[in-house]
């Protein structure tokens, strides 16, 4: 595998009983590259993302991070949760809903992660948490409890927590879909800043204008398959398939960038 390939997804398939939700998904992600998965609801985007870190173990296919097989032993059997923990530490994930620990302060939510997954000492974790809260513009909220934060602030804490585990890859699963419209911008700004740092990301988003600005490549999915992919601006400005043209037109009719 080429040295600059960070993530390799090969022939990924997923079924829930008789329901087939992913079919032959294959793509690579280079170091420092940002890829956005777009498509209609039910197209398999979020399932694909969750399969990458084995929150939804794929039914078929392989996922490799830096050439190492993720989630399976050499004999093909699934790893145990304990075996998988070091691999998951290398893949940070930010969900639609924030999943903050309600009984911990903002600072503690971020500081706990590196002690659990990286074995950092308390002082090191506290220093890292302070740095990351500054990065997401929330230093002034460090001592607050999550319920006192807006949705946008909670999502920024979730981003800081994902960064605290010092991942090689960041996954974003529709990070703004649960937010009120006026709070979307503050979260997108933080993600843009991370992209400018050269962090490798796979993003599932309905924010097409944001995908155009942040992503190097776009992958359009429908019916559990990749329908079209390529450089972000080329795919969005000059779609080659009728299905993608139809999808983009539906977004324009619905409000220009939101599904």
CSV table of C-alpha atoms in Angstrom, one decimal:
chain,number,residue,atom,x,y,z
A,1,UNK,CA,0.0,0.0,0.0
A,2,UNK,CA,1.3,3.5,-0.9
A,3,UNK,CA,3.0,5.2,2.0
A,4,UNK,CA,0.7,8.2,1.9
A,5,UNK,CA,-2.5,6.1,2.2
A,6,UNK,CA,-3.9,6.4,5.8
A,7,UNK,CA,-7.2,4.7,5.4
A,8,UNK,CA,-8.2,1.9,3.0
A,9,UNK,CA,-11.8,0.8,2.7
A,10,UNK,CA,-12.2,-2.3,0.4
A,11,UNK,CA,-15.4,-4.0,-0.7
A,12,UNK,CA,-17.3,-3.0,2.4
A,13,UNK,CA,-20.7,-4.6,2.8
A,14,UNK,CA,-23.3,-4.4,5.6
A,15,UNK,CA,-26.6,-6.2,6.1
A,16,UNK,CA,-29.1,-5.9,8.9
A,17,UNK,CA,-30.9,-9.2,8.5
A,18,UNK,CA,-32.5,-9.2,5.0
A,19,UNK,CA,-31.9,-5.4,4.6
A,20,UNK,CA,-28.8,-4.6,2.6
A,21,UNK,CA,-27.4,-1.2,3.5
A,22,UNK,CA,-23.9,-1.2,2.1
A,23,UNK,CA,-22.7,-2.8,-1.2
A,24,UNK,CA,-19.1,-2.9,-2.3
A,25,UNK,CA,-17.9,0.4,-0.8
A,26,UNK,CA,-14.3,1.0,-1.6
A,27,UNK,CA,-12.2,4.2,-1.2
A,28,UNK,CA,-8.8,5.4,0.1
A,29,UNK,CA,-8.0,8.4,2.2
A,30,UNK,CA,-4.5,10.0,2.1
A,31,UNK,CA,-2.8,11.5,5.0
A,32,UNK,CA,-4.2,15.0,5.6
A,33,UNK,CA,-7.0,14.5,3.1
A,34,UNK,CA,-10.7,15.4,3.8
A,35,UNK,CA,-13.4,13.3,2.2
A,36,UNK,CA,-17.1,14.2,2.5
A,37,UNK,CA,-19.8,11.5,2.1
A,38,UNK,CA,-23.0,13.0,0.7
A,39,UNK,CA,-26.3,11.5,-0.4
A,40,UNK,CA,-30.0,11.2,0.5
A,41,UNK,CA,-31.2,9.9,3.9
A,42,UNK,CA,-30.9,6.2,4.0
A,43,UNK,CA,-28.1,6.0,1.5
A,44,UNK,CA,-25.7,4.3,3.9
A,45,UNK,CA,-23.5,7.2,4.7
A,46,UNK,CA,-23.6,7.0,8.5
A,47,UNK,CA,-23.5,3.2,8.5
A,48,UNK,CA,-20.3,3.4,6.4
A,49,UNK,CA,-18.8,5.8,8.9
A,50,UNK,CA,-19.8,3.6,11.8
A,51,UNK,CA,-18.4,0.6,10.1
A,52,UNK,CA,-15.0,2.2,9.7
A,53,UNK,CA,-14.4,2.1,13.5
A,54,UNK,CA,-16.5,-1.1,13.9
A,55,UNK,CA,-19.3,0.5,15.9
A,56,UNK,CA,-21.3,-1.4,13.2
A,57,UNK,CA,-19.1,-4.4,12.2
A,58,UNK,CA,-19.2,-4.8,8.4
A,59,UNK,CA,-20.6,-8.0,7.0
A,60,UNK,CA,-17.9,-8.1,4.3
A,61,UNK,CA,-14.8,-6.3,3.3
A,62,UNK,CA,-11.7,-4.9,4.9
A,63,UNK,CA,-10.8,-1.7,6.6
A,64,UNK,CA,-7.1,-0.8,7.1
A,65,UNK,CA,-5.5,2.1,8.9
A,66,UNK,CA,-1.9,2.6,8.0
A,67,UNK,CA,-1.9,-0.9,6.5
A,68,UNK,CA,-3.2,-2.6,9.7
A,69,UNK,CA,-6.4,-4.5,9.5
A,70,UNK,CA,-9.1,-2.9,11.7
A,71,UNK,CA,-11.5,-4.9,13.8
A,72,UNK,CA,-10.6,-8.4,12.7
A,73,UNK,CA,-7.9,-10.9,13.6
A,74,UNK,CA,-5.8,-12.5,10.9
A,75,UNK,CA,-8.1,-15.5,10.8
A,76,UNK,CA,-11.0,-13.1,9.9
A,77,UNK,CA,-12.8,-13.3,13.2
A,78,UNK,CA,-14.0,-10.2,15.0
A,79,UNK,CA,-11.7,-8.8,17.7
A,80,UNK,CA,-13.0,-8.5,21.2
A,81,UNK,CA,-13.7,-5.0,22.5
A,82,UNK,CA,-10.5,-5.1,24.5
A,83,UNK,CA,-8.5,-6.0,21.4
A,84,UNK,CA,-10.1,-3.3,19.4
A,85,UNK,CA,-9.6,-0.5,21.9
A,86,UNK,CA,-6.1,0.5,20.8
A,87,UNK,CA,-7.4,0.7,17.2
A,88,UNK,CA,-10.4,2.8,18.1
A,89,UNK,CA,-8.1,5.2,19.9
A,90,UNK,CA,-6.6,6.0,16.5
A,91,UNK,CA,-10.0,6.9,15.1
A,92,UNK,CA,-11.8,9.8,16.7
A,93,UNK,CA,-15.5,10.1,16.1
A,94,UNK,CA,-18.0,13.0,16.5
A,95,UNK,CA,-21.6,12.0,16.4
A,96,UNK,CA,-24.9,13.9,15.6
A,97,UNK,CA,-25.7,13.9,19.3
A,98,UNK,CA,-23.0,14.9,21.7
A,99,UNK,CA,-22.9,12.0,24.2
A,100,UNK,CA,-21.1,14.1,26.8
A,101,UNK,CA,-21.0,12.8,30.3
A,102,UNK,CA,-23.6,14.9,32.1
A,103,UNK,CA,-22.1,14.4,35.6
A,104,UNK,CA,-18.7,15.8,34.5
A,105,UNK,CA,-17.6,19.3,33.9
A,106,UNK,CA,-16.6,20.4,30.4
A,107,UNK,CA,-12.9,20.2,31.3
A,108,UNK,CA,-13.4,16.7,32.8
A,109,UNK,CA,-15.3,15.5,29.8
A,110,UNK,CA,-12.2,16.3,27.6
A,111,UNK,CA,-9.5,15.3,30.1
A,112,UNK,CA,-10.9,11.9,30.9
A,113,UNK,CA,-10.5,10.6,27.3
A,114,UNK,CA,-6.7,10.6,27.1
A,115,UNK,CA,-6.3,9.0,30.5
A,116,UNK,CA,-8.6,6.2,29.4
A,117,UNK,CA,-7.4,5.5,25.9
A,118,UNK,CA,-3.8,6.8,25.9
A,119,UNK,CA,-2.8,6.3,29.5
A,120,UNK,CA,-1.8,9.9,30.1
A,121,UNK,CA,-1.2,11.0,33.7
A,122,UNK,CA,-3.7,13.4,35.2
A,123,UNK,CA,-1.5,16.5,34.9
A,124,UNK,CA,-0.8,15.8,31.2
A,125,UNK,CA,-4.4,15.2,30.5
A,126,UNK,CA,-5.4,18.4,32.2
A,127,UNK,CA,-2.9,20.4,30.2
A,128,UNK,CA,-4.1,18.8,26.9
A,129,UNK,CA,-7.7,19.4,27.8
A,130,UNK,CA,-7.0,23.1,28.4
A,131,UNK,CA,-5.2,23.4,25.1
A,132,UNK,CA,-8.1,21.7,23.2
A,133,UNK,CA,-10.8,23.7,24.8
A,134,UNK,CA,-8.9,26.8,23.7
A,135,UNK,CA,-8.7,25.4,20.2
A,136,UNK,CA,-12.5,25.0,20.1
A,137,UNK,CA,-13.0,28.5,21.7
A,138,UNK,CA,-14.4,27.2,25.0
A,139,UNK,CA,-11.8,28.0,27.6
A,140,UNK,CA,-14.3,30.2,29.5
A,141,UNK,CA,-16.7,27.2,29.8
A,142,UNK,CA,-14.2,24.7,31.3
A,143,UNK,CA,-15.8,24.6,34.7
A,144,UNK,CA,-19.4,24.5,33.4
A,145,UNK,CA,-21.6,21.4,33.3
A,146,UNK,CA,-22.8,20.2,29.9
A,147,UNK,CA,-26.5,21.1,30.6
A,148,UNK,CA,-25.5,24.8,30.8
A,149,UNK,CA,-24.1,24.8,27.3
A,150,UNK,CA,-25.9,25.5,24.0
A,151,UNK,CA,-26.0,22.7,21.5
A,152,UNK,CA,-23.2,24.2,19.4
A,153,UNK,CA,-21.0,24.5,22.5
A,154,UNK,CA,-21.7,20.9,23.5
A,155,UNK,CA,-20.7,19.7,20.0
A,156,UNK,CA,-17.5,21.7,20.2
A,157,UNK,CA,-16.8,20.0,23.5
A,158,UNK,CA,-17.4,16.7,21.7
A,159,UNK,CA,-14.9,17.7,19.1
A,160,UNK,CA,-12.3,18.5,21.7
A,161,UNK,CA,-12.9,15.2,23.4
A,162,UNK,CA,-12.4,13.3,20.1
A,163,UNK,CA,-9.1,15.3,19.6
A,164,UNK,CA,-8.0,14.5,23.1
A,165,UNK,CA,-7.5,10.8,22.3
A,166,UNK,CA,-4.9,12.0,19.7
A,167,UNK,CA,-6.4,10.2,16.7
A,168,UNK,CA,-4.8,9.6,13.3
A,169,UNK,CA,-8.2,10.0,11.7
A,170,UNK,CA,-11.4,12.0,12.5
A,171,UNK,CA,-14.9,10.9,11.6
A,172,UNK,CA,-17.8,13.3,11.7
A,173,UNK,CA,-21.3,11.9,11.5
A,174,UNK,CA,-23.6,14.8,10.5
A,175,UNK,CA,-22.1,17.0,13.3
A,176,UNK,CA,-24.6,19.8,12.7
A,177,UNK,CA,-27.8,18.0,12.0
A,178,UNK,CA,-29.1,18.1,15.7
A,179,UNK,CA,-28.4,21.8,16.0
A,180,UNK,CA,-30.6,24.8,15.7
A,181,UNK,CA,-29.7,26.7,12.4
A,182,UNK,CA,-28.2,29.7,14.2
A,183,UNK,CA,-25.7,27.3,16.0
A,184,UNK,CA,-24.4,25.5,12.9
A,185,UNK,CA,-21.8,28.1,11.9
A,186,UNK,CA,-19.8,27.9,15.1
A,187,UNK,CA,-19.3,24.2,14.8
A,188,UNK,CA,-18.5,24.4,11.1
A,189,UNK,CA,-15.9,27.1,11.9
A,190,UNK,CA,-14.1,24.7,14.3
A,191,UNK,CA,-14.1,21.9,11.7
A,192,UNK,CA,-12.7,24.2,9.0
A,193,UNK,CA,-9.9,25.2,11.4
A,194,UNK,CA,-9.1,21.6,11.9
A,195,UNK,CA,-9.1,21.0,8.2
A,196,UNK,CA,-6.6,23.9,7.7
A,197,UNK,CA,-4.3,22.1,10.2
A,198,UNK,CA,-4.1,19.2,7.7
A,199,UNK,CA,-6.1,16.6,9.8
A,200,UNK,CA,-7.4,13.6,7.9
A,201,UNK,CA,-11.2,13.5,8.1
A,202,UNK,CA,-14.2,11.6,6.7
A,203,UNK,CA,-17.3,13.7,7.1
A,204,UNK,CA,-21.0,12.8,6.6
A,205,UNK,CA,-22.8,16.0,6.0
A,206,UNK,CA,-25.9,17.6,4.4
A,207,UNK,CA,-24.1,21.0,4.4
A,208,UNK,CA,-23.1,21.0,0.7
A,209,UNK,CA,-21.6,24.5,0.7
A,210,UNK,CA,-19.5,23.4,3.7
A,211,UNK,CA,-18.4,20.2,1.9
A,212,UNK,CA,-17.4,22.2,-1.1
A,213,UNK,CA,-15.2,24.4,1.0
A,214,UNK,CA,-13.6,21.8,3.3
A,215,UNK,CA,-13.5,18.5,1.4
A,216,UNK,CA,-10.8,17.6,-1.0
A,217,UNK,CA,-13.0,14.9,-2.4
A,218,UNK,CA,-16.7,14.1,-2.5
A,219,UNK,CA,-18.2,10.6,-2.5
A,220,UNK,CA,-21.9,10.6,-3.4
A,221,UNK,CA,-23.8,7.5,-2.1
A,222,UNK,CA,-27.2,6.2,-2.9
A,223,UNK,CA,-28.8,2.8,-2.1
A,224,UNK,CA,-25.7,1.7,-0.2
A,225,UNK,CA,-23.4,2.2,-3.2
A,226,UNK,CA,-20.9,4.8,-4.4
A,227,UNK,CA,-22.5,6.4,-7.4
A,228,UNK,CA,-20.0,9.1,-8.1
A,229,UNK,CA,-16.7,10.4,-6.6
A,230,UNK,CA,-14.0,12.9,-7.4
A,231,UNK,CA,-12.6,16.3,-6.5
A,232,UNK,CA,-15.1,18.2,-4.5
A,233,UNK,CA,-15.7,21.2,-6.8
A,234,UNK,CA,-15.7,19.1,-9.9
A,235,UNK,CA,-18.3,16.7,-8.5
A,236,UNK,CA,-20.6,19.4,-7.2
A,237,UNK,CA,-20.2,21.8,-10.1
A,238,UNK,CA,-20.2,19.3,-12.9
A,239,UNK,CA,-22.0,16.1,-11.8
A,240,UNK,CA,-21.7,13.2,-14.2
A,241,UNK,CA,-24.6,11.0,-13.1
A,242,UNK,CA,-28.3,11.7,-13.4
A,243,UNK,CA,-28.8,10.6,-9.8
A,244,UNK,CA,-26.3,13.1,-8.4
A,245,UNK,CA,-27.8,15.9,-10.6
A,246,UNK,CA,-31.2,15.1,-9.2
A,247,UNK,CA,-30.0,15.1,-5.6
A,248,UNK,CA,-28.2,18.4,-6.0
A,249,UNK,CA,-31.3,19.9,-7.6
A,250,UNK,CA,-33.5,18.7,-4.8
A,251,UNK,CA,-31.2,20.5,-2.3
A,252,UNK,CA,-31.5,23.8,-4.2
A,253,UNK,CA,-35.2,23.5,-4.3
A,254,UNK,CA,-35.2,22.7,-0.6
A,255,UNK,CA,-33.1,25.6,0.5
A,256,UNK,CA,-29.7,25.6,-1.1
A,257,UNK,CA,-27.4,23.3,0.8
A,258,UNK,CA,-29.6,21.6,3.3
A,259,UNK,CA,-31.4,18.3,2.7
